[in-house]
Amino acid sequence: MNTPKRTKRRIFPSARPAQTGYPPAPSEPPKPPRFAAVPVQNRAGPPPVEPSPAEYEPQPPDWSAAARFPSPRAALGHVAATAGLGPPGLRRSPHDNAVWALLGPGHRPGIPLVAGYGGTVYQTDADGVLWPEDRSAPGTLPAGPITAVVGWDVVTLAELAAHSPVVAPPPGLREIAVLAPGALARWLLRRALATGVHTTFTPVERLGPDGRTDTGWLLLQLHATDGAVPAGLVEACGRLPGTVACRPADPDCRVLIDLRLQLPLDDSLLLDEQADGPHVVVECATVGPPWRWRPLGKPATGALLDAGPVLNTAEPERTPVPVPALGPPLPVRLVPSPRAPNRVDAVLISDAELDGLRRFLRSRPLHETAVVAFGPGRHLVTEPPGLLESLPFGICVYQAGPGALYLESGCVLSPPLPDPAREEVLGLGGDVIKVLCRDGAWELRFDEVRPAWHLWVPRAPVFATGVSQSARELLGRLAGLVPEPVPSAPAAVRTPETERRRLNQAAMEHSLRGEYREAAELLEQAGHFQRAAQLYERAAAQLDEAQ
């Protein structure tokens, strides 16, 4: 049986399928797709660029403790004892003379040694505050944050090394380096060349702490070709003012160490600290802090600096020079001056004071070297000094030189005269004594010098002479029995007493001329040791005044 075909009924008979090429109805805007294709990005990105080593900044040290030392020498001792642990961070306290050492974990083995050098150990807490190790003691207070100590002024090893013990320069040095100003360096150079020491010089400039430079310095390097540098030359290099005699720590002289310092540190530690920058001189701390310098050229042989000019052998042309007319001569006077010596070498007395001097000396023990130089109305009493200072009269004078020239104590010549002018103007000689005071001038002669005891010597008693009648008869009988010896010419006998008098006389003349050392030697030969010691002291004082 055939079933009739059914036609499907449309629900919306007016709807038609969408035709291709027609846009959708305006009432229904197109919806965006739920998913969209996007390019996949590489999340790792480009490879990072490795910075150069120069761009790395040094990390600050990890300081975990600190040690306070009461003095730089104590800190130096601890640094030398723990040199194998690495250099600590040294800081100068702004409050006192203490030196602080910042310690890291690597310095812990050296912490027990801090107390042996008089130091105190401080540990940091969780907040970075420094506390003493023993907090149980009453009144324990923190030292402050460790960051404050880190911000203090840095103390270099060269500054600590300047506080090393001072000793005499070691003998047998084959090489030394001397830093000296130009004028002194030239003198040292001549002396070194005269002793046969090979010498080179380098111009250098001294760098001040304020940035100023001083170019008037020379570095002299002395090398002994055979043996050692003479000890006298080494002593002269260190004794001159402004010079520093050193030993180089390396061939380039980057670190120069004073010969008088006995360093407890190895030189390599100082060289590591001065790897870059100017050269440094480690000098005694009593002289000043270590100072820096910089060479201005290459070393040159010392003979170049000491070369003399080429002299012209031709006869010079002499041109007459008119001599200007001299003014009237100035009178030589004595004026008081605070710079004049106040010592008493002799006392000038008048005729009216001779009787008082006689009574004064007669009642006191007087050394046999005391003398009186008699003159025209004035007389000079000299030696010993203790007697002169106790005289209640007279004018005190001092030996001014050259020779036997005496001036009133507390006064100087006006106008000032050098020694050659004094000899020519004042007429000084080997047999005269010149005395100048504010009230006059006198000339005395050595021929009129007498021992002081001549002032009160008593009259010699009358001695009976001849032979009595009885003695003459006895001698006549003896002459018949014993033949008389043939008389011979008596020889001059040089007894110890005559020799002592000769030495005393010579010592007196030397003393009056101001030659105290020669007079002391003669008195020492004569056995007057106390008087000789007094003249040695006066000779030493005279040498100090001359310097």
Coordinates of C-alpha atoms in Angstrom, one line a residue:
M1 CA 0.0 0.0 0.0
N2 CA 1.4 3.3 -0.9
T3 CA 1.6 5.9 1.8
P4 CA 1.2 9.5 0.6
K5 CA 4.3 11.8 1.0
R6 CA 4.1 14.4 3.7
T7 CA 5.4 17.8 3.3
K8 CA 7.2 19.3 6.4
R9 CA 5.4 22.4 7.6
R10 CA 7.5 25.4 8.3
I11 CA 7.0 27.1 11.5
F12 CA 8.0 30.6 10.1
P13 CA 6.8 30.5 6.5
S14 CA 8.2 33.9 5.7
A15 CA 11.8 33.0 6.7
R16 CA 14.3 32.3 4.0
P17 CA 17.9 31.0 4.1
A18 CA 20.5 33.7 4.2
Q19 CA 21.9 34.6 0.8
T20 CA 25.6 34.8 0.3
G21 CA 26.9 38.4 -0.1
Y22 CA 24.2 40.0 2.0
P23 CA 25.1 41.7 5.3
P24 CA 23.3 40.7 8.4
A25 CA 20.3 42.6 9.6
P26 CA 21.1 45.8 11.4
S27 CA 19.2 44.7 14.4
E28 CA 21.7 41.8 15.0
P29 CA 25.3 43.1 15.1
P30 CA 28.0 40.5 14.5
K31 CA 29.4 38.8 17.6
P32 CA 33.1 38.5 18.1
P33 CA 34.6 35.0 18.0
R34 CA 35.1 33.4 21.4
F35 CA 38.7 32.4 20.5
A36 CA 41.3 34.3 18.5
A37 CA 44.7 33.2 17.3
V38 CA 47.5 35.3 18.7
P39 CA 51.3 34.8 18.1
V40 CA 53.0 33.0 21.0
Q41 CA 55.7 35.3 22.6
N42 CA 58.9 33.9 24.1
R43 CA 58.5 34.5 27.8
A44 CA 62.2 33.9 28.5
G45 CA 63.1 37.0 26.5
P46 CA 66.6 37.8 25.1
P47 CA 69.6 36.5 27.0
P48 CA 70.8 38.9 29.7
V49 CA 73.9 40.9 29.1
E50 CA 76.7 40.1 31.5
P51 CA 78.1 43.3 33.0
S52 CA 81.8 43.9 32.8
P53 CA 83.9 43.4 36.0
A54 CA 84.5 47.1 36.3
E55 CA 80.7 47.6 36.8
Y56 CA 80.7 45.5 40.0
E57 CA 80.7 47.6 43.1
P58 CA 82.7 46.2 46.1
Q59 CA 80.5 45.0 48.8
P60 CA 81.2 46.5 52.2
P61 CA 82.8 44.2 54.7
D62 CA 80.6 42.3 57.1
W63 CA 81.9 43.8 60.4
S64 CA 80.5 41.9 63.4
A65 CA 82.8 43.1 66.2
A66 CA 85.1 45.9 67.1
A67 CA 88.2 46.3 69.4
R68 CA 89.1 49.6 71.1
F69 CA 92.9 50.2 71.8
P70 CA 94.0 53.0 74.0
S71 CA 96.9 54.1 71.8
P72 CA 98.2 53.6 68.2
R73 CA 101.1 51.5 69.4
A74 CA 98.8 49.0 71.2
A75 CA 96.7 48.7 68.0
L76 CA 100.0 48.2 66.0
G77 CA 100.9 45.3 68.3
H78 CA 97.6 43.6 67.7
V79 CA 97.6 44.1 64.0
A80 CA 101.2 42.6 63.8
A81 CA 100.2 39.6 65.9
T82 CA 97.1 38.9 63.7
A83 CA 98.6 39.8 60.3
G84 CA 97.8 36.3 59.0
L85 CA 94.0 36.9 59.5
G86 CA 93.9 39.8 57.1
P87 CA 93.9 43.6 57.7
P88 CA 91.1 44.9 59.9
G89 CA 89.3 48.2 59.4
L90 CA 91.2 50.8 61.4
R91 CA 89.4 53.9 62.5
R92 CA 90.5 57.0 64.6
S93 CA 88.3 58.0 67.5
P94 CA 87.2 61.6 67.3
H95 CA 86.9 61.8 71.1
D96 CA 90.4 60.6 72.3
N97 CA 93.6 59.1 71.1
A98 CA 92.1 55.6 70.8
V99 CA 92.2 53.5 67.7
W100 CA 89.3 51.1 66.8
A101 CA 89.7 48.0 64.8
L102 CA 86.6 46.7 63.0
L103 CA 86.6 42.8 63.0
G104 CA 84.9 40.4 60.7
P105 CA 84.2 36.6 61.1
G106 CA 87.7 35.9 59.8
H107 CA 89.3 37.8 62.7
R108 CA 87.6 35.8 65.5
P109 CA 90.8 33.8 66.2
G110 CA 92.6 37.0 67.1
I111 CA 89.9 38.3 69.5
P112 CA 91.4 36.6 72.6
L113 CA 94.6 38.6 72.0
V114 CA 92.9 42.0 72.2
A115 CA 93.1 42.1 76.0
G116 CA 96.8 41.4 75.9
Y117 CA 97.4 44.7 74.2
G118 CA 95.1 46.7 76.6
G119 CA 92.1 46.6 74.3
T120 CA 88.4 46.1 74.8
V121 CA 86.2 43.9 72.6
Y122 CA 82.7 44.9 71.6
Q123 CA 80.2 42.6 69.9
T124 CA 77.2 43.7 67.8
D125 CA 73.6 42.7 68.7
A126 CA 70.7 42.1 66.3
D127 CA 70.3 45.9 65.9
G128 CA 74.0 46.5 65.1
V129 CA 74.8 48.2 68.4
L130 CA 78.2 47.5 69.9
W131 CA 78.2 46.1 73.5
P132 CA 81.1 45.0 75.6
E133 CA 81.5 41.2 75.8
D134 CA 80.9 41.2 79.6
R135 CA 77.5 42.8 80.0
S136 CA 77.1 41.6 83.5
A137 CA 79.4 44.3 84.9
P138 CA 77.5 47.1 86.6
G139 CA 77.2 50.3 84.6
T140 CA 77.8 48.6 81.3
L141 CA 76.8 50.9 78.4
P142 CA 76.8 50.4 74.7
A143 CA 79.4 52.1 72.5
G144 CA 76.9 53.0 69.9
P145 CA 76.0 51.6 66.5
I146 CA 78.8 50.0 64.5
T147 CA 77.9 52.1 61.5
A148 CA 79.0 55.2 63.4
V149 CA 82.5 53.7 64.0
V150 CA 82.7 52.8 60.3
G151 CA 82.1 56.4 59.4
W152 CA 85.1 57.7 61.4
D153 CA 88.5 58.7 59.8
V154 CA 90.4 55.7 58.4
V155 CA 93.8 55.0 60.0
T156 CA 96.3 53.5 57.5
L157 CA 99.0 50.9 58.4
A158 CA 101.6 53.5 57.6
E159 CA 100.3 55.8 60.3
L160 CA 100.4 52.9 62.8
A161 CA 103.9 51.9 61.7
A162 CA 105.1 55.4 62.6
H163 CA 104.5 54.5 66.3
S164 CA 107.0 51.6 66.2
P165 CA 109.9 51.5 68.7
V166 CA 112.8 53.8 67.9
V167 CA 116.3 52.4 67.9
A168 CA 119.7 53.3 66.5
P169 CA 120.2 52.7 62.8
P170 CA 121.4 49.2 62.2
P171 CA 125.1 48.8 61.2
G172 CA 126.3 47.4 57.9
L173 CA 123.7 49.0 55.6
R174 CA 124.5 48.6 51.9
E175 CA 121.7 50.8 50.6
I176 CA 119.8 53.8 52.1
A177 CA 117.5 56.4 50.7
V178 CA 117.5 60.0 51.8
L179 CA 114.8 62.6 51.2
A180 CA 116.2 66.1 51.7
P181 CA 115.6 69.7 50.6
G182 CA 117.6 70.8 47.7
A183 CA 120.4 72.7 49.6
L184 CA 121.0 70.0 52.1
A185 CA 120.7 67.3 49.5
R186 CA 123.6 68.9 47.5
W187 CA 125.8 68.9 50.6
L188 CA 125.0 65.3 51.4
L189 CA 125.7 64.4 47.8
R190 CA 129.2 65.9 47.9
R191 CA 129.9 64.1 51.2
A192 CA 128.7 60.7 49.8
L193 CA 130.8 61.1 46.6
A194 CA 133.8 62.0 48.8
T195 CA 133.4 58.7 50.7
G196 CA 133.2 56.6 47.5
V197 CA 129.5 55.7 47.8
H198 CA 127.6 55.4 44.5
T199 CA 124.8 57.9 44.6
T200 CA 121.8 58.7 42.3
F201 CA 119.3 61.5 42.7
T202 CA 115.7 61.9 41.7
P203 CA 113.7 65.2 41.8
V204 CA 110.5 64.6 43.8
E205 CA 107.6 66.7 45.0
R206 CA 106.1 66.5 48.5
L207 CA 102.3 66.2 48.7
G208 CA 100.7 68.0 51.6
P209 CA 97.5 67.0 53.3
D210 CA 95.7 70.0 51.9
G211 CA 96.7 69.2 48.3
R212 CA 99.6 71.6 48.0
T213 CA 102.9 70.4 46.5
D214 CA 106.5 71.2 47.3
T215 CA 108.9 70.5 44.5
G216 CA 112.1 71.5 46.2
W217 CA 113.1 68.0 47.3
L218 CA 115.6 65.3 46.1
L219 CA 115.6 61.6 46.7
L220 CA 119.2 60.4 47.1
Q221 CA 119.8 56.7 46.8
L222 CA 123.2 55.6 48.3
H223 CA 124.6 52.2 47.2
A224 CA 127.8 50.9 48.8
T225 CA 129.8 49.2 46.0
D226 CA 132.2 47.6 48.5
G227 CA 131.2 46.9 52.1
A228 CA 128.6 49.1 53.8
V229 CA 127.7 52.7 53.8
P230 CA 129.9 54.5 56.3
A231 CA 128.3 54.8 59.7
G232 CA 129.3 58.5 59.9
L233 CA 127.5 59.2 56.7
V234 CA 124.4 57.4 57.9
E235 CA 124.4 59.4 61.1
A236 CA 124.8 62.7 59.2
C237 CA 121.9 61.9 56.9
G238 CA 119.6 61.4 59.9
R239 CA 120.9 64.2 62.0
L240 CA 120.3 67.1 59.6
P241 CA 117.1 69.1 60.0
G242 CA 114.4 68.3 57.5
T243 CA 116.1 65.1 56.1
V244 CA 114.8 61.6 56.5
A245 CA 117.2 58.6 56.2
C246 CA 115.2 55.6 55.2
R247 CA 115.5 52.0 53.9
P248 CA 113.4 51.2 50.8
A249 CA 110.8 48.5 51.1
D250 CA 110.9 47.7 47.4
P251 CA 113.2 48.6 44.4
D252 CA 110.7 51.3 43.3
C253 CA 110.8 53.1 46.7
R254 CA 107.0 53.0 46.9
V255 CA 107.4 52.7 50.7
L256 CA 110.4 54.3 52.5
I257 CA 110.8 53.4 56.2
D258 CA 112.8 55.5 58.7
L259 CA 116.0 53.8 59.7
R260 CA 115.3 54.4 63.3
L261 CA 112.0 52.5 63.3
Q262 CA 111.9 48.8 64.3
L263 CA 108.7 47.7 62.6
P264 CA 106.9 44.6 64.0
L265 CA 105.1 44.4 60.6
D266 CA 106.3 42.8 57.4
D267 CA 107.1 45.3 54.7
S268 CA 104.8 43.5 52.3
L269 CA 101.8 44.6 54.3
L270 CA 102.7 48.3 53.8
L271 CA 103.4 47.6 50.1
D272 CA 99.9 46.0 49.6
E273 CA 98.3 49.0 51.2
Q274 CA 100.3 51.4 48.9
A275 CA 99.7 49.4 45.7
D276 CA 98.2 52.4 44.0
G277 CA 98.7 56.1 44.5
P278 CA 101.7 58.2 45.5
H279 CA 104.7 57.0 47.4
V280 CA 104.8 57.2 51.2
V281 CA 107.4 57.8 53.9
V282 CA 106.9 56.1 57.2
E283 CA 108.7 58.5 59.7
C284 CA 108.8 58.6 63.5
A285 CA 105.5 59.6 65.0
T286 CA 107.3 62.3 67.1
V287 CA 108.3 64.1 63.9
G288 CA 104.9 64.0 62.2
P289 CA 102.4 61.8 60.3
P290 CA 103.6 59.8 57.3
W291 CA 103.8 62.1 54.3
R292 CA 103.5 61.3 50.6
W293 CA 105.6 62.2 47.6
R294 CA 105.8 61.6 43.9
P295 CA 108.9 61.3 41.6
L296 CA 109.3 64.0 38.9
G297 CA 111.8 62.1 36.8
K298 CA 114.1 59.2 36.5
P299 CA 117.2 58.6 38.7
A300 CA 120.4 60.3 37.5
T301 CA 123.9 59.8 38.6
G302 CA 125.0 62.0 41.5
A303 CA 128.2 63.3 39.6
L304 CA 125.9 65.3 37.3
L305 CA 124.5 67.3 40.2
D306 CA 127.9 67.9 41.7
A307 CA 129.6 68.9 38.4
G308 CA 131.3 72.3 38.8
P309 CA 131.3 75.0 36.2
V310 CA 134.0 75.3 33.6
L311 CA 136.3 78.0 34.7
N312 CA 137.7 80.6 32.3
T313 CA 141.5 80.6 32.4
A314 CA 141.7 84.0 30.7
E315 CA 142.8 87.0 32.8
P316 CA 139.7 88.9 33.8
E317 CA 139.5 92.5 32.9
R318 CA 139.7 94.8 35.9
T319 CA 137.4 97.8 35.8
P320 CA 138.0 100.4 38.4
V321 CA 135.1 100.9 40.7
P322 CA 134.7 104.1 42.5
V323 CA 134.6 103.6 46.3
P324 CA 131.8 105.7 47.9
A325 CA 132.8 108.1 50.6
L326 CA 132.5 106.5 54.0
G327 CA 130.5 108.2 56.7
P328 CA 131.8 109.0 60.2
P329 CA 132.8 106.0 62.3
L330 CA 130.2 104.8 64.8
P331 CA 131.3 104.6 68.4
V332 CA 131.2 101.1 69.9
R333 CA 128.9 101.0 73.0
L334 CA 127.5 98.5 75.4
V335 CA 123.7 98.3 75.6
P336 CA 121.5 96.0 77.7
S337 CA 119.9 93.2 75.8
P338 CA 117.7 90.2 76.8
R339 CA 119.7 88.1 74.4
A340 CA 123.0 88.7 76.2
P341 CA 124.4 85.9 78.4
N342 CA 123.8 86.4 82.1
R343 CA 126.6 84.1 83.3
V344 CA 129.5 85.4 85.4
D345 CA 133.0 84.5 84.1
A346 CA 134.9 87.2 86.0
V347 CA 134.4 90.2 88.2
L348 CA 135.9 93.7 87.6
I349 CA 136.8 95.6 90.8
S350 CA 138.3 99.0 91.4
D351 CA 141.3 100.1 93.5
A352 CA 139.1 101.1 96.4
E353 CA 137.7 97.5 96.5
L354 CA 141.1 95.8 96.6
D355 CA 141.2 96.0 100.4
G356 CA 137.7 94.6 100.7
L357 CA 138.6 91.8 98.3
R358 CA 141.7 90.9 100.4
R359 CA 139.6 90.5 103.6
F360 CA 136.9 88.7 101.7
L361 CA 139.2 86.1 100.1
R362 CA 141.3 85.6 103.3
S363 CA 138.3 84.3 105.2
R364 CA 137.3 81.7 102.6
P365 CA 138.9 78.7 101.1
L366 CA 140.2 79.7 97.7
H367 CA 141.2 77.4 94.9
E368 CA 144.8 77.9 93.8
T369 CA 143.8 78.5 90.2
A370 CA 142.0 81.8 91.2
V371 CA 143.9 84.8 89.7
V372 CA 143.7 88.5 89.6
A373 CA 144.7 90.5 86.5
F374 CA 145.9 93.9 87.7
G375 CA 145.2 96.9 85.4
P376 CA 144.9 100.7 85.3
G377 CA 142.5 101.4 88.1
R378 CA 140.4 98.3 87.4
H379 CA 141.4 94.7 88.1
L380 CA 139.8 91.4 86.9
V381 CA 139.2 88.6 89.3
T382 CA 138.5 85.2 87.7
E383 CA 137.8 81.7 88.8
P384 CA 136.3 79.7 90.4
P385 CA 132.7 80.5 89.3
G386 CA 131.3 79.7 92.8
L387 CA 133.5 82.4 94.3
L388 CA 132.7 85.0 91.6
E389 CA 128.9 84.7 92.2
S390 CA 129.3 85.2 95.9
L391 CA 131.4 88.4 95.7
P392 CA 129.4 91.3 97.2
F393 CA 131.1 94.0 95.1
G394 CA 132.5 94.5 91.6
I395 CA 131.0 94.4 88.1
C396 CA 130.1 90.9 86.7
V397 CA 131.4 90.3 83.2
Y398 CA 131.3 87.3 80.8
Q399 CA 133.9 86.1 78.3
A400 CA 132.5 87.1 74.8
G401 CA 135.5 86.3 72.6
P402 CA 137.3 86.0 70.5
G403 CA 140.2 85.5 72.9
A404 CA 140.3 87.4 76.2
L405 CA 137.4 89.8 75.5
Y406 CA 135.1 90.4 78.4
L407 CA 131.8 92.3 78.3
E408 CA 129.5 93.4 81.2
S409 CA 126.9 90.7 81.9
G410 CA 123.5 91.3 80.3
C411 CA 124.9 93.6 77.6
V412 CA 126.0 93.3 74.0
L413 CA 128.0 95.4 71.6
S414 CA 126.2 98.1 69.6
P415 CA 126.6 98.1 66.7
P416 CA 127.1 94.3 66.6
L417 CA 130.6 93.2 65.5
P418 CA 131.6 89.7 64.1
D419 CA 134.7 88.1 65.4
P420 CA 137.1 89.4 62.7
A421 CA 135.7 93.0 63.2
R422 CA 136.2 92.6 67.0
E423 CA 139.9 91.6 66.5
E424 CA 140.5 94.6 64.2
V425 CA 138.5 97.3 65.9
L426 CA 139.1 96.4 69.5
G427 CA 142.8 95.4 69.0
L428 CA 142.6 92.0 70.5
G429 CA 145.9 90.1 70.8
G430 CA 147.4 87.1 72.4
D431 CA 149.0 89.0 75.4
V432 CA 146.2 91.4 76.3
I433 CA 142.9 91.3 78.1
K434 CA 140.1 93.7 77.0
V435 CA 137.2 94.5 79.4
L436 CA 134.2 96.6 78.2
C437 CA 131.6 98.0 80.6
R438 CA 129.0 100.6 80.3
D439 CA 131.1 103.0 82.3
G440 CA 134.4 102.5 80.5
A441 CA 136.9 100.1 78.8
W442 CA 140.2 98.8 80.1
E443 CA 143.2 96.9 78.8
L444 CA 145.0 94.5 81.0
R445 CA 148.1 92.4 80.2
F446 CA 148.9 88.8 80.9
D447 CA 152.2 89.8 82.4
E448 CA 150.3 91.5 85.3
V449 CA 148.3 88.4 86.2
R450 CA 149.0 87.1 89.7
P451 CA 147.6 84.3 91.9
A452 CA 144.8 85.6 94.2
W453 CA 146.7 84.7 97.3
H454 CA 149.2 87.4 96.6
L455 CA 146.6 89.9 97.9
W456 CA 147.2 88.8 101.5
V457 CA 150.5 87.0 101.5
P458 CA 152.4 87.8 104.8
R459 CA 155.9 89.1 105.0
A460 CA 158.5 86.4 105.1
P461 CA 160.3 86.0 108.5
V462 CA 164.0 86.9 108.8
F463 CA 166.0 83.7 108.7
A464 CA 169.4 83.5 110.4
T465 CA 172.2 82.6 108.0
G466 CA 175.8 81.5 108.2
V467 CA 177.7 78.9 110.4
S468 CA 178.5 79.3 114.1
Q469 CA 182.1 79.2 115.4
S470 CA 181.7 75.7 117.0
A471 CA 180.3 74.3 113.8
R472 CA 183.1 75.9 111.7
E473 CA 185.8 74.2 113.9
L474 CA 184.0 70.8 113.6
L475 CA 183.8 71.2 109.8
G476 CA 187.5 72.0 109.7
R477 CA 188.4 68.8 111.5
L478 CA 186.2 66.8 109.2
A479 CA 187.7 68.3 106.1
G480 CA 191.2 67.0 107.1
L481 CA 189.8 63.5 107.5
V482 CA 187.4 63.3 104.6
P483 CA 188.3 64.8 101.2
E484 CA 185.8 67.2 99.8
P485 CA 183.8 66.0 96.7
V486 CA 184.4 67.8 93.4
P487 CA 181.4 70.1 92.9
S488 CA 179.5 69.6 89.6
A489 CA 177.1 71.9 87.8
P490 CA 173.6 71.3 89.4
A491 CA 171.0 70.1 86.9
A492 CA 167.6 71.6 86.8
V493 CA 165.3 69.2 88.6
R494 CA 161.8 69.0 87.3
T495 CA 159.8 68.1 90.4
P496 CA 156.1 67.2 90.3
E497 CA 155.4 70.5 92.1
T498 CA 157.1 72.6 89.5
E499 CA 155.2 70.7 86.7
R500 CA 151.9 71.3 88.5
R501 CA 152.6 75.0 88.7
R502 CA 153.4 75.1 85.0
L503 CA 150.2 73.4 84.2
N504 CA 148.2 75.7 86.4
Q505 CA 149.8 78.8 84.8
A506 CA 149.0 77.5 81.3
A507 CA 145.5 76.6 82.3
M508 CA 145.0 80.1 83.7
E509 CA 146.0 81.7 80.4
H510 CA 143.8 79.4 78.3
S511 CA 140.8 80.2 80.6
L512 CA 141.3 83.9 80.3
R513 CA 141.2 83.6 76.5
G514 CA 137.9 81.6 76.7
E515 CA 139.7 78.3 75.7
Y516 CA 137.9 76.3 78.4
R517 CA 138.5 72.8 76.9
E518 CA 142.2 73.3 76.7
A519 CA 142.3 74.7 80.2
A520 CA 140.3 71.8 81.5
E521 CA 142.7 69.3 80.0
L522 CA 145.7 71.0 81.6
L523 CA 143.9 71.1 85.0
E524 CA 143.1 67.4 84.7
Q525 CA 146.8 66.6 84.1
A526 CA 147.6 68.7 87.2
G527 CA 145.2 66.6 89.3
H528 CA 142.5 69.3 89.8
F529 CA 139.6 67.1 88.7
Q530 CA 136.8 69.1 90.2
R531 CA 138.0 72.3 88.6
A532 CA 138.5 70.5 85.3
A533 CA 134.9 69.3 85.4
Q534 CA 133.7 72.8 85.9
L535 CA 135.6 74.1 82.9
Y536 CA 134.4 71.1 80.8
E537 CA 130.8 72.2 81.6
R538 CA 131.6 75.8 80.7
A539 CA 133.1 74.6 77.4
A540 CA 129.9 72.6 76.6
A541 CA 127.7 75.6 77.4
Q542 CA 129.9 77.7 75.1
L543 CA 129.5 75.2 72.3
D544 CA 125.7 75.2 72.8
E545 CA 125.6 79.0 72.5
A546 CA 127.7 78.9 69.3
Q547 CA 125.2 76.5 67.7

